[in-house]
PDB file of C-alpha atoms in Angstrom:
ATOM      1  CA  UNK A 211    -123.421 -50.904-158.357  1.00 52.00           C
ATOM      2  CA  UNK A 212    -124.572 -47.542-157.670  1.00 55.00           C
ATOM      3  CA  UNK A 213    -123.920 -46.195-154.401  1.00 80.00           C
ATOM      4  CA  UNK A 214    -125.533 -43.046-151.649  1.00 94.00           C
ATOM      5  CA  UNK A 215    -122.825 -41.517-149.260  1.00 96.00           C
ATOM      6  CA  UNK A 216    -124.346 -40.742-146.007  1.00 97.00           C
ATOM      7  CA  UNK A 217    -123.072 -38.879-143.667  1.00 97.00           C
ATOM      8  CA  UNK A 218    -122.823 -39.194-140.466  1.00 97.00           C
ATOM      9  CA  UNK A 219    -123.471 -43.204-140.342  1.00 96.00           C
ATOM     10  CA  UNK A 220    -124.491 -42.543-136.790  1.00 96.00           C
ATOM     11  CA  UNK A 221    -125.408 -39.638-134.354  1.00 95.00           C
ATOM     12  CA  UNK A 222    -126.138 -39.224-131.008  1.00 94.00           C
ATOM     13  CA  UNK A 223    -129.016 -36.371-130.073  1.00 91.00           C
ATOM     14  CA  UNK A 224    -129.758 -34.408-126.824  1.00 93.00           C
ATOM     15  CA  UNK A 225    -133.338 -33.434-126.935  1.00 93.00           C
ATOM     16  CA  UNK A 226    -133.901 -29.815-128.191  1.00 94.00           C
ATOM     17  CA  UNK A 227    -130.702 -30.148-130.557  1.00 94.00           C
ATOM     18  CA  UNK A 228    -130.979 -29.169-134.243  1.00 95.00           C
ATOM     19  CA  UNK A 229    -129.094 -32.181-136.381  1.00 95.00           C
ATOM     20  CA  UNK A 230    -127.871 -32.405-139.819  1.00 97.00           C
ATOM     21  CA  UNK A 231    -126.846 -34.902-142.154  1.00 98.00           C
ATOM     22  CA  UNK A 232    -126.608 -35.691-145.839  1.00 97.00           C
ATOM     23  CA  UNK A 233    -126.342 -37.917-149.132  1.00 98.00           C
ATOM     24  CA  UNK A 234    -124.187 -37.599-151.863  1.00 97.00           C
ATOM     25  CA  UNK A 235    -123.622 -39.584-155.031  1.00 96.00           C
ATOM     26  CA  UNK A 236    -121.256 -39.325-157.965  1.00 93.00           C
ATOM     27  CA  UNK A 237    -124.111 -39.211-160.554  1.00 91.00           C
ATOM     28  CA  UNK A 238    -126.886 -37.444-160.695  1.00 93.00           C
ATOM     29  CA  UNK A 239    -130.665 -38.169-159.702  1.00 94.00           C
ATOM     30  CA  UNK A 240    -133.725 -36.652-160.652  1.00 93.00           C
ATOM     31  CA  UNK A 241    -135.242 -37.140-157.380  1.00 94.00           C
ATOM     32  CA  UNK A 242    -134.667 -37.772-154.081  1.00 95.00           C
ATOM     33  CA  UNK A 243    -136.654 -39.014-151.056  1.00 96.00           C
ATOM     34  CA  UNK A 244    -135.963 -38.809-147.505  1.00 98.00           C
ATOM     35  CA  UNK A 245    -137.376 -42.190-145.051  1.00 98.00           C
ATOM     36  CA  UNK A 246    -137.437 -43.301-141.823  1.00 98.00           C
ATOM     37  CA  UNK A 247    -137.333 -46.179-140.208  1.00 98.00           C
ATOM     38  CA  UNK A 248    -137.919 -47.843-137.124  1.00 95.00           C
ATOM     39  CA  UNK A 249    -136.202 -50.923-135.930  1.00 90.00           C
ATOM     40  CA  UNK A 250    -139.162 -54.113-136.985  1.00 88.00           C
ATOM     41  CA  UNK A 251    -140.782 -51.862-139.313  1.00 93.00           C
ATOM     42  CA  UNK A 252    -141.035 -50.886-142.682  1.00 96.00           C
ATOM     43  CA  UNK A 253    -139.281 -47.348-144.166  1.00 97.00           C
ATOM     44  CA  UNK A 254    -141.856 -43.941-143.602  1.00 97.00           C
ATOM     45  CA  UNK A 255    -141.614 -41.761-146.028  1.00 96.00           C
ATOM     46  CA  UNK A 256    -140.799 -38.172-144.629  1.00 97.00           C
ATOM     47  CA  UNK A 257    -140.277 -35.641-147.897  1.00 97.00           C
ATOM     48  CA  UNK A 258    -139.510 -35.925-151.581  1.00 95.00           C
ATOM     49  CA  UNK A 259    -138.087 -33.654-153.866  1.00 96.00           C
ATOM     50  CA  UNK A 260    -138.280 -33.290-157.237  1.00 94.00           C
ATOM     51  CA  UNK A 261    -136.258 -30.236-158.200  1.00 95.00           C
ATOM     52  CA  UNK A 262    -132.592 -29.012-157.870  1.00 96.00           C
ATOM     53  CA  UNK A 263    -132.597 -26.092-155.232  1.00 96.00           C
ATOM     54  CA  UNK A 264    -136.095 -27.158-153.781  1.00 96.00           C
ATOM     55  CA  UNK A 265    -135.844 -26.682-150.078  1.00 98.00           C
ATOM     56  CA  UNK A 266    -139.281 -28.479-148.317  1.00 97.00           C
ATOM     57  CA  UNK A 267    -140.380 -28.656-144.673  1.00 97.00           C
ATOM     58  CA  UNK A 268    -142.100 -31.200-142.682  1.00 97.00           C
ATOM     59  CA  UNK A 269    -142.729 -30.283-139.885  1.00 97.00           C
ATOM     60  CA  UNK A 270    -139.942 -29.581-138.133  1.00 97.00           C
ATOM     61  CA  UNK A 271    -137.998 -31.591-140.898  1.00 98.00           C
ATOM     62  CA  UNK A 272    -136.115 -29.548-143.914  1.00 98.00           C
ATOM     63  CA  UNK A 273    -134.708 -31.154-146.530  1.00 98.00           C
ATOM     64  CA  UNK A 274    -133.639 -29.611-149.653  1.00 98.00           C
ATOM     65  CA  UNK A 275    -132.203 -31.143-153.303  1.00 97.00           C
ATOM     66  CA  UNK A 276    -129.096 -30.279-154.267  1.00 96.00           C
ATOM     67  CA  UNK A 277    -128.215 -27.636-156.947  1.00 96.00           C
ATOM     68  CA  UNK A 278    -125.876 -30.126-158.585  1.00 95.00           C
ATOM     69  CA  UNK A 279    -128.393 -32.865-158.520  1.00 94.00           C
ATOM     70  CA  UNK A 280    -125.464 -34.909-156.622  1.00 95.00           C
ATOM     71  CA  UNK A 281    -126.874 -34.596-153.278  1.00 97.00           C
ATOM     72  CA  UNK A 282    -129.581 -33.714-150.927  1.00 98.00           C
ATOM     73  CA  UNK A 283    -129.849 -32.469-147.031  1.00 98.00           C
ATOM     74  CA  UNK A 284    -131.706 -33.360-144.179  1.00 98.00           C
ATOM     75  CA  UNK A 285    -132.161 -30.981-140.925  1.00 98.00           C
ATOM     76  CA  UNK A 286    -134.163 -32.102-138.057  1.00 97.00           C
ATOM     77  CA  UNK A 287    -134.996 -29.398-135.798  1.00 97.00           C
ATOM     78  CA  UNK A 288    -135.695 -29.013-131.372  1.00 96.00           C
ATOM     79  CA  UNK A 289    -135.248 -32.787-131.901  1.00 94.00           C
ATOM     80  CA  UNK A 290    -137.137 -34.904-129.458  1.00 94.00           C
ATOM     81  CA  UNK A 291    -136.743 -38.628-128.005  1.00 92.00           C
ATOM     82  CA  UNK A 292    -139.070 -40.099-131.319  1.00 94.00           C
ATOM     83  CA  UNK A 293    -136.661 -38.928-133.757  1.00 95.00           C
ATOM     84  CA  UNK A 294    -134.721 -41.974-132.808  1.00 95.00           C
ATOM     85  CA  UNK A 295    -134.331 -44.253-135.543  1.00 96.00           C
ATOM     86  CA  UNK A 296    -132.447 -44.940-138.903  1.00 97.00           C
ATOM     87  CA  UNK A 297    -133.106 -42.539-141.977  1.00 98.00           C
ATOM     88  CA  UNK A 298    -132.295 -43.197-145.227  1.00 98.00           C
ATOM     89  CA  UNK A 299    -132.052 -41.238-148.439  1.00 97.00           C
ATOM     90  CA  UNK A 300    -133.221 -42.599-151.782  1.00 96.00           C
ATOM     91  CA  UNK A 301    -132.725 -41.070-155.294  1.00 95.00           C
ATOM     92  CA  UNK A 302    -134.501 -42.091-158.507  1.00 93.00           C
ATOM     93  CA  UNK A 303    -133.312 -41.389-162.425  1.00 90.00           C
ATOM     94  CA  UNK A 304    -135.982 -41.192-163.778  1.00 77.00           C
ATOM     95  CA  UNK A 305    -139.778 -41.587-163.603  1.00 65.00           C
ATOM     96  CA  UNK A 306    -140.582 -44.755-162.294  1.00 65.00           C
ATOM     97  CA  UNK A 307    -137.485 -46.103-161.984  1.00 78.00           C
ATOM     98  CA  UNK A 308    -135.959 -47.676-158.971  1.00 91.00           C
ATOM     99  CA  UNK A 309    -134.920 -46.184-155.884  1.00 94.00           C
ATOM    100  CA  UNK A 310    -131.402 -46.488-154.970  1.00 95.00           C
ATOM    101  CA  UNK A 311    -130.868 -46.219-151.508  1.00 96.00           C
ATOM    102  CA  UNK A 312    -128.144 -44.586-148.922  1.00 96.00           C
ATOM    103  CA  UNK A 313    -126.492 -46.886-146.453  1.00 95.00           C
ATOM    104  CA  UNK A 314    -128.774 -45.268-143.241  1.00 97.00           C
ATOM    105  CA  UNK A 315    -127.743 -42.344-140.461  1.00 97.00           C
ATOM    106  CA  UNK A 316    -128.557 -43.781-137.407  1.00 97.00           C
ATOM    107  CA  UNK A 317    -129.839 -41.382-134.862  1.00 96.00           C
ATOM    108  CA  UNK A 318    -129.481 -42.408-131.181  1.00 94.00           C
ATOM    109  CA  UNK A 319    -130.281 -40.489-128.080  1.00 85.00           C
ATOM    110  CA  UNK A 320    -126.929 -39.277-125.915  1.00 84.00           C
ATOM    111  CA  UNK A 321    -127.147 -41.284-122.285  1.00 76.00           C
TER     112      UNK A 321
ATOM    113  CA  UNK B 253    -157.121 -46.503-146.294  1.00 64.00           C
ATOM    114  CA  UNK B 254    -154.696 -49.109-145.905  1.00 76.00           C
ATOM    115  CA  UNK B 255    -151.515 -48.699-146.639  1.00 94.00           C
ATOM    116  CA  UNK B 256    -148.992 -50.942-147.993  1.00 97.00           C
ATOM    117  CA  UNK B 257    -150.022 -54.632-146.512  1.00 97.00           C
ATOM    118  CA  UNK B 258    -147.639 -57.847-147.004  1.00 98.00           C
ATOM    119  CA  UNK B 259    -147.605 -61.004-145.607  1.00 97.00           C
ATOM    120  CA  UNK B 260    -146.315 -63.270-143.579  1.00 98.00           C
ATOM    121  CA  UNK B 261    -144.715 -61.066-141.365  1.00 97.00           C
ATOM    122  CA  UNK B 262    -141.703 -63.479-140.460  1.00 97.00           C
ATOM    123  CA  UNK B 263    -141.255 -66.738-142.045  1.00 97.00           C
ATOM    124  CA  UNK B 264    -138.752 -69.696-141.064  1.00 98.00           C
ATOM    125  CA  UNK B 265    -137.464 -72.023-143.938  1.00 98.00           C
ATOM    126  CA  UNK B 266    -134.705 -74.645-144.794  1.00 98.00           C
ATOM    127  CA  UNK B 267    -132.141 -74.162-147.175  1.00 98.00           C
ATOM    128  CA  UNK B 268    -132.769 -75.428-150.557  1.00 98.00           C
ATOM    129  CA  UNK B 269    -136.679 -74.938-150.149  1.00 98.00           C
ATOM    130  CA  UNK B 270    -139.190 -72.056-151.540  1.00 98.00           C
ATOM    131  CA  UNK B 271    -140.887 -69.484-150.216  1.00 98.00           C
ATOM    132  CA  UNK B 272    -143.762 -66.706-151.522  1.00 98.00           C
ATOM    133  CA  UNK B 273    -144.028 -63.621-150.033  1.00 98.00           C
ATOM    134  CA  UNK B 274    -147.356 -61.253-150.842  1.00 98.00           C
ATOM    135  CA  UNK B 275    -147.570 -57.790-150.854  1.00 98.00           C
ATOM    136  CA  UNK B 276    -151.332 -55.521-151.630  1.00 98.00           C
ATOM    137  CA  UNK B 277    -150.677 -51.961-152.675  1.00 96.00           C
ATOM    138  CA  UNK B 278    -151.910 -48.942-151.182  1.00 95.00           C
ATOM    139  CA  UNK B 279    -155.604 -48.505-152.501  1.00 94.00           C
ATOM    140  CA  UNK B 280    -155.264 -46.776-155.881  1.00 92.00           C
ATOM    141  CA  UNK B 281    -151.411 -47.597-156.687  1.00 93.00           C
ATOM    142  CA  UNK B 282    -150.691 -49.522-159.335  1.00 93.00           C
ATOM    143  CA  UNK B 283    -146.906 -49.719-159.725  1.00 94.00           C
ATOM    144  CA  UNK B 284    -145.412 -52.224-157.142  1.00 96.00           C
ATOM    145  CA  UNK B 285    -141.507 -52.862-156.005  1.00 96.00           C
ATOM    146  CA  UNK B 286    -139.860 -55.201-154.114  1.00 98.00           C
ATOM    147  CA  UNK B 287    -136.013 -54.475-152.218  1.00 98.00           C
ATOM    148  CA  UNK B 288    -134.479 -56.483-150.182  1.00 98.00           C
ATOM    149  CA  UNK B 289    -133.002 -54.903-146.810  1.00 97.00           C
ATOM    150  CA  UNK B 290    -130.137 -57.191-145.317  1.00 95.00           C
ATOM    151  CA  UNK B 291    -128.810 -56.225-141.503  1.00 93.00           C
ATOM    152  CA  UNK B 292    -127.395 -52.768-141.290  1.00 92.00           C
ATOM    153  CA  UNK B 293    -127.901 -51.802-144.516  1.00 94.00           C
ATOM    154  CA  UNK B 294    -129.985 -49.780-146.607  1.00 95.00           C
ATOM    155  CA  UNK B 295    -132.832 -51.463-148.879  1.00 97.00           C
ATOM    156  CA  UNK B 296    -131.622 -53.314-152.130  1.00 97.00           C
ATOM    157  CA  UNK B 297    -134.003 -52.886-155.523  1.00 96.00           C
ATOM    158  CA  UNK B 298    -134.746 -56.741-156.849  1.00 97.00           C
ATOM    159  CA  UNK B 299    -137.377 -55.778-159.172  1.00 96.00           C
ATOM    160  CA  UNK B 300    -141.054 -53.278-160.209  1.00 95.00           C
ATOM    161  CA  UNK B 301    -144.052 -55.032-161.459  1.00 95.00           C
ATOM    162  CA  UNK B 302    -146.473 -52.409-163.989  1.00 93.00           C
ATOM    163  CA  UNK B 303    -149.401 -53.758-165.992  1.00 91.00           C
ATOM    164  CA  UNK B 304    -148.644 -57.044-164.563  1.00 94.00           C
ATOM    165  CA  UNK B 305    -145.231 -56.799-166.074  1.00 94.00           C
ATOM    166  CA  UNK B 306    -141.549 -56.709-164.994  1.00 94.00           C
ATOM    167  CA  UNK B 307    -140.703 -53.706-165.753  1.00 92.00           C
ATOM    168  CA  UNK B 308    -137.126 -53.266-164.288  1.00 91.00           C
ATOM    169  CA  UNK B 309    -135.103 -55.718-162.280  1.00 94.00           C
ATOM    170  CA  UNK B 310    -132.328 -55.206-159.774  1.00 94.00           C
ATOM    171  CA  UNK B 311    -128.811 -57.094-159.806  1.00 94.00           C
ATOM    172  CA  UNK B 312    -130.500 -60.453-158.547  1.00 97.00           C
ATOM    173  CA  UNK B 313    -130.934 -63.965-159.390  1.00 97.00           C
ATOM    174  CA  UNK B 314    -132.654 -65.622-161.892  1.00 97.00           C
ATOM    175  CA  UNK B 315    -134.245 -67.664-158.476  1.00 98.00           C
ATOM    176  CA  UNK B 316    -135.788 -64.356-157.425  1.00 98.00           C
ATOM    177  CA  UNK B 317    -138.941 -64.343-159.337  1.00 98.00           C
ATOM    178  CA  UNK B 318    -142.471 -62.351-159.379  1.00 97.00           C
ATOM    179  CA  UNK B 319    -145.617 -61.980-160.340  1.00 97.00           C
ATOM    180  CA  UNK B 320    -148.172 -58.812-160.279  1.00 97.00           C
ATOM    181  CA  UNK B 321    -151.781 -59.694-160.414  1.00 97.00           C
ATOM    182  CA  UNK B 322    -154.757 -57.989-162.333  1.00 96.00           C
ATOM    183  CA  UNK B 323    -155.766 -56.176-158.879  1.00 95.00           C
ATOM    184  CA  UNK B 324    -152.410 -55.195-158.777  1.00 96.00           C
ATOM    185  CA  UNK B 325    -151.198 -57.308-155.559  1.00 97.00           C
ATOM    186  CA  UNK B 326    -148.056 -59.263-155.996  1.00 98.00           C
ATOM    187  CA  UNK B 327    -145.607 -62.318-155.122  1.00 98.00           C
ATOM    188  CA  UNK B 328    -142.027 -62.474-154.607  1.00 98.00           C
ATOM    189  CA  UNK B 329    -140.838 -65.908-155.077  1.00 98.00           C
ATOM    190  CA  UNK B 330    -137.344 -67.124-154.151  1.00 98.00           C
ATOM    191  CA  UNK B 331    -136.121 -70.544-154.675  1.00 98.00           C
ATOM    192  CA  UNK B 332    -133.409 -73.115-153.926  1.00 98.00           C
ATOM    193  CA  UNK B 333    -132.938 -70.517-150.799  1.00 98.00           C
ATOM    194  CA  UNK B 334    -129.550 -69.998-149.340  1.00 98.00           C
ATOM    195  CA  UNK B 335    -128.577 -68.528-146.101  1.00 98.00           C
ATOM    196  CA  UNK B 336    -127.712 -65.475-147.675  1.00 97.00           C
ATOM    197  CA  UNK B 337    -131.032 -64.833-148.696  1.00 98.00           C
ATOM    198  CA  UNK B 338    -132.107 -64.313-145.179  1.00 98.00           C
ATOM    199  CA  UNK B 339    -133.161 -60.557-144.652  1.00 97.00           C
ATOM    200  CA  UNK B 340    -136.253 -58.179-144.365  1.00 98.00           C
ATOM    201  CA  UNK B 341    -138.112 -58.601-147.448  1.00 98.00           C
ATOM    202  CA  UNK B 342    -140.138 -55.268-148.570  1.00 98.00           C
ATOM    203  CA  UNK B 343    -142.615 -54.077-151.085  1.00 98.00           C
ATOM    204  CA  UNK B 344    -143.208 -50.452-151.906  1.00 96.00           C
ATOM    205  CA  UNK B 345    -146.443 -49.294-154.072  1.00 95.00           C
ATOM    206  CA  UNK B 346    -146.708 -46.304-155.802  1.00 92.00           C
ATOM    207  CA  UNK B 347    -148.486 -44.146-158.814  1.00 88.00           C
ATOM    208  CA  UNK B 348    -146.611 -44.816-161.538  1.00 76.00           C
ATOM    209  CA  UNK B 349    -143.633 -42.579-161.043  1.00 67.00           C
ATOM    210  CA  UNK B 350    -144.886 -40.688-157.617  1.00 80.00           C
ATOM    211  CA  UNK B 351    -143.495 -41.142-154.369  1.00 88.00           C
ATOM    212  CA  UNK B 352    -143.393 -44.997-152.756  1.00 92.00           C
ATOM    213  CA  UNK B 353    -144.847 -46.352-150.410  1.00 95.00           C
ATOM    214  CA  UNK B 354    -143.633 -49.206-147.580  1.00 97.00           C
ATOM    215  CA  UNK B 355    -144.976 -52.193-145.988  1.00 97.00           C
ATOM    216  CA  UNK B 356    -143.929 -53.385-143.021  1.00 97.00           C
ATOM    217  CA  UNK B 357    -141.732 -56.054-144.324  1.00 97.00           C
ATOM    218  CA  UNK B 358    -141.144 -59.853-144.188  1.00 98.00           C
ATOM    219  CA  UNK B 359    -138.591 -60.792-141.943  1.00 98.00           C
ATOM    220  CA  UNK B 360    -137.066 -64.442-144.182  1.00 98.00           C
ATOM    221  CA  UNK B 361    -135.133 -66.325-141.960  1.00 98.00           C
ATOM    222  CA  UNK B 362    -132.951 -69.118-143.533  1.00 98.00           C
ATOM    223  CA  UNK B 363    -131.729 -71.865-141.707  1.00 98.00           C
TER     224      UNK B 363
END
Protein backbone atom coordinates (compact mmCIF):
# COMPACT_ATOMS: atom_id res chain seq x y z
CA UNK A 1 0.00 0.00 0.00
CA UNK A 2 0.90 3.50 0.11
CA UNK A 3 4.02 4.37 1.68
CA UNK A 4 5.95 7.90 3.65
CA UNK A 5 9.86 7.95 3.29
CA UNK A 6 11.37 9.35 6.33
CA UNK A 7 14.43 10.38 6.68
CA UNK A 8 16.66 9.97 8.98
CA UNK A 9 14.93 6.75 10.75
CA UNK A 10 16.92 7.81 13.75
CA UNK A 11 19.00 10.79 15.15
CA UNK A 12 20.96 11.49 17.90
CA UNK A 13 20.74 15.37 19.40
CA UNK A 14 23.16 17.44 21.59
CA UNK A 15 21.12 19.99 23.35
CA UNK A 16 21.17 23.45 21.60
CA UNK A 17 21.50 21.65 18.06
CA UNK A 18 19.15 22.65 15.21
CA UNK A 19 17.86 19.11 13.48
CA UNK A 20 16.22 18.34 10.30
CA UNK A 21 14.42 15.66 8.78
CA UNK A 22 11.79 14.87 6.19
CA UNK A 23 8.94 12.79 4.33
CA UNK A 24 8.58 12.05 0.94
CA UNK A 25 6.09 10.05 -1.08
CA UNK A 26 5.71 9.16 -4.74
CA UNK A 27 2.15 10.62 -4.95
CA UNK A 28 0.88 13.50 -3.96
CA UNK A 29 -1.13 14.65 -0.73
CA UNK A 30 -3.21 17.44 -0.08
CA UNK A 31 -2.13 17.72 3.38
CA UNK A 32 0.26 16.89 5.66
CA UNK A 33 0.61 16.73 9.47
CA UNK A 34 3.54 16.57 11.59
CA UNK A 35 3.12 14.26 15.32
CA UNK A 36 4.89 13.30 18.08
CA UNK A 37 5.06 10.71 20.12
CA UNK A 38 6.20 9.52 23.27
CA UNK A 39 7.04 5.99 24.10
CA UNK A 40 3.30 4.59 26.13
CA UNK A 41 1.46 7.35 24.68
CA UNK A 42 -0.66 8.34 22.05
CA UNK A 43 0.70 10.62 18.77
CA UNK A 44 0.62 14.84 19.63
CA UNK A 45 -0.12 16.65 17.01
CA UNK A 46 2.61 19.42 16.39
CA UNK A 47 1.61 21.41 12.87
CA UNK A 48 -0.51 20.80 9.80
CA UNK A 49 -0.35 22.13 6.55
CA UNK A 50 -2.65 22.55 4.08
CA UNK A 51 -0.93 24.28 1.18
CA UNK A 52 2.08 23.62 -1.18
CA UNK A 53 4.89 26.18 -0.18
CA UNK A 54 3.26 26.90 3.32
CA UNK A 55 6.11 27.19 5.73
CA UNK A 56 4.47 27.24 9.66
CA UNK A 57 6.18 27.59 13.05
CA UNK A 58 5.54 26.17 16.36
CA UNK A 59 7.36 27.26 18.49
CA UNK A 60 10.59 26.55 17.87
CA UNK A 61 9.26 23.87 15.33
CA UNK A 62 9.13 24.78 11.33
CA UNK A 63 7.69 22.71 9.09
CA UNK A 64 6.79 23.57 5.66
CA UNK A 65 4.70 21.55 2.62
CA UNK A 66 6.34 20.83 -0.23
CA UNK A 67 6.01 22.75 -3.57
CA UNK A 68 5.53 19.45 -5.37
CA UNK A 69 2.99 18.24 -2.94
CA UNK A 70 5.46 15.04 -2.65
CA UNK A 71 6.94 15.98 0.55
CA UNK A 72 7.10 18.03 3.61
CA UNK A 73 10.02 19.24 6.23
CA UNK A 74 10.45 19.33 9.72
CA UNK A 75 13.21 21.63 11.61
CA UNK A 76 13.48 21.59 15.27
CA UNK A 77 15.43 24.36 16.55
CA UNK A 78 18.13 25.02 20.09
CA UNK A 79 16.73 21.49 20.65
CA UNK A 80 16.44 20.51 24.25
CA UNK A 81 16.38 17.04 26.28
CA UNK A 82 12.11 16.86 25.72
CA UNK A 83 12.42 16.76 22.11
CA UNK A 84 13.24 13.15 22.62
CA UNK A 85 10.84 10.97 21.12
CA UNK A 86 9.52 9.48 17.75
CA UNK A 87 7.84 11.91 15.12
CA UNK A 88 5.92 10.96 12.46
CA UNK A 89 4.58 12.58 9.34
CA UNK A 90 1.07 11.94 8.03
CA UNK A 91 -0.46 13.06 4.67
CA UNK A 92 -4.15 13.02 3.71
CA UNK A 93 -5.81 13.08 -0.10
CA UNK A 94 -8.38 14.53 0.45
CA UNK A 95 -10.84 15.98 2.98
CA UNK A 96 -11.58 13.57 5.44
CA UNK A 97 -9.84 10.91 4.24
CA UNK A 98 -7.36 8.80 6.04
CA UNK A 99 -4.07 9.61 7.20
CA UNK A 100 -1.29 7.67 5.85
CA UNK A 101 1.51 7.64 7.98
CA UNK A 102 5.59 7.78 7.71
CA UNK A 103 7.53 4.96 9.27
CA UNK A 104 8.82 7.46 12.47
CA UNK A 105 12.40 9.53 12.95
CA UNK A 106 13.45 8.65 16.14
CA UNK A 107 15.20 11.36 18.00
CA UNK A 108 17.57 10.28 20.81
CA UNK A 109 19.84 12.34 22.94
CA UNK A 110 23.90 11.81 22.13
CA UNK A 111 25.53 10.13 25.56
CA UNK B 1 -11.94 19.84 27.65
CA UNK B 2 -11.02 16.40 27.31
CA UNK B 3 -9.33 15.25 24.74
CA UNK B 4 -9.41 12.08 22.95
CA UNK B 5 -10.36 9.32 25.84
CA UNK B 6 -10.28 5.36 25.08
CA UNK B 7 -10.41 2.56 27.10
CA UNK B 8 -8.99 -0.05 28.54
CA UNK B 9 -5.69 1.12 28.49
CA UNK B 10 -3.97 -2.44 28.12
CA UNK B 11 -5.90 -5.51 27.74
CA UNK B 12 -4.66 -9.31 27.91
CA UNK B 13 -6.60 -11.96 25.78
CA UNK B 14 -6.32 -15.57 24.34
CA UNK B 15 -6.13 -16.36 20.90
CA UNK B 16 -9.28 -17.17 19.21
CA UNK B 17 -11.34 -14.88 21.70
CA UNK B 18 -12.90 -11.15 21.26
CA UNK B 19 -12.19 -8.08 22.42
CA UNK B 20 -13.96 -4.27 22.30
CA UNK B 21 -12.04 -1.43 22.55
CA UNK B 22 -13.90 2.24 23.20
CA UNK B 23 -12.84 5.39 22.20
CA UNK B 24 -15.00 9.17 23.16
CA UNK B 25 -14.04 12.00 20.86
CA UNK B 26 -12.76 15.23 21.72
CA UNK B 27 -15.89 17.38 22.83
CA UNK B 28 -17.37 18.75 19.60
CA UNK B 29 -15.72 16.20 16.96
CA UNK B 30 -17.73 14.17 15.21
CA UNK B 31 -15.63 12.20 12.71
CA UNK B 32 -13.79 9.28 14.51
CA UNK B 33 -10.72 6.86 13.21
CA UNK B 34 -9.19 4.01 14.36
CA UNK B 35 -5.17 2.82 13.20
CA UNK B 36 -3.50 0.32 14.42
CA UNK B 37 0.30 1.00 15.49
CA UNK B 38 2.36 -2.38 15.60
CA UNK B 39 6.15 -2.17 17.29
CA UNK B 40 8.41 0.20 15.48
CA UNK B 41 6.23 1.30 13.11
CA UNK B 42 4.17 4.07 12.18
CA UNK B 43 0.20 3.95 12.77
CA UNK B 44 -1.88 1.76 10.26
CA UNK B 45 -5.57 3.27 9.06
CA UNK B 46 -8.30 0.24 9.78
CA UNK B 47 -11.24 2.34 9.35
CA UNK B 48 -13.44 6.29 9.99
CA UNK B 49 -16.83 6.17 11.44
CA UNK B 50 -19.20 9.64 10.20
CA UNK B 51 -22.92 9.85 10.92
CA UNK B 52 -22.60 6.59 12.57
CA UNK B 53 -21.35 5.19 9.33
CA UNK B 54 -18.22 3.52 7.89
CA UNK B 55 -17.14 5.76 5.86
CA UNK B 56 -13.68 4.45 4.64
CA UNK B 57 -11.87 1.32 5.69
CA UNK B 58 -8.20 0.45 5.69
CA UNK B 59 -6.62 -2.88 4.16
CA UNK B 60 -8.02 -5.04 7.18
CA UNK B 61 -10.10 -7.92 7.95
CA UNK B 62 -13.49 -8.56 7.68
CA UNK B 63 -12.90 -9.61 11.80
CA UNK B 64 -12.03 -5.97 12.43
CA UNK B 65 -15.35 -4.45 12.92
CA UNK B 66 -16.96 -1.03 14.37
CA UNK B 67 -19.51 0.80 15.43
CA UNK B 68 -20.00 4.80 15.99
CA UNK B 69 -22.73 5.74 18.34
CA UNK B 70 -25.35 8.66 18.17
CA UNK B 71 -23.02 10.72 20.73
CA UNK B 72 -20.44 9.99 18.47
CA UNK B 73 -18.21 7.55 20.78
CA UNK B 74 -17.17 4.34 19.20
CA UNK B 75 -16.06 0.48 19.36
CA UNK B 76 -13.46 -1.36 17.63
CA UNK B 77 -14.22 -4.94 17.68
CA UNK B 78 -11.76 -7.67 16.65
CA UNK B 79 -12.53 -11.26 16.63
CA UNK B 80 -11.17 -14.82 16.38
CA UNK B 81 -7.83 -12.76 17.55
CA UNK B 82 -4.48 -13.92 16.42
CA UNK B 83 -1.13 -13.10 17.74
CA UNK B 84 -0.58 -10.82 15.08
CA UNK B 85 -3.19 -8.67 16.12
CA UNK B 86 -1.30 -7.71 19.18
CA UNK B 87 -0.31 -3.91 18.99
CA UNK B 88 -1.27 -0.35 20.29
CA UNK B 89 -4.72 0.17 19.28
CA UNK B 90 -5.62 4.07 18.60
CA UNK B 91 -8.51 6.30 17.87
CA UNK B 92 -8.18 9.78 16.46
CA UNK B 93 -11.34 12.34 16.44
CA UNK B 94 -11.64 15.10 14.37
CA UNK B 95 -14.08 17.85 12.54
CA UNK B 96 -14.96 16.38 9.63
CA UNK B 97 -11.93 16.93 7.49
CA UNK B 98 -9.74 19.18 10.14
CA UNK B 99 -6.79 18.11 11.83
CA UNK B 100 -6.98 14.67 14.19
CA UNK B 101 -6.79 14.16 17.22
CA UNK B 102 -5.08 11.06 19.48
CA UNK B 103 -5.90 9.07 22.41
CA UNK B 104 -3.62 7.51 24.34
CA UNK B 105 -4.03 4.12 22.92
CA UNK B 106 -4.89 0.50 23.89
CA UNK B 107 -2.04 -1.55 24.31
CA UNK B 108 -3.86 -5.47 22.92
CA UNK B 109 -1.76 -8.06 24.00
CA UNK B 110 -2.40 -11.55 22.43
CA UNK B 111 -1.34 -14.55 23.92
Amino acid sequence: GQQLNQSPQSMFIQEGEDVSMNCTSSSIFNTWLWYKQDPGEGPVLLIALYKAGELTSNGRLTAQFGITRKDSFLNISASIPSDVGIYFCAGRKAAGNKLTFGGGTRVLVKP
Amino acid sequence: DAGVTQSPTHLIKTRGQQVTLRCSPKSGHDTVSWYQQALGQGPQFIFQYYEEEERQRGNFPDRFSGHQFPNYSSELNVNALLLGDSALYLCASSLAADKAFFGQGTRLTVV
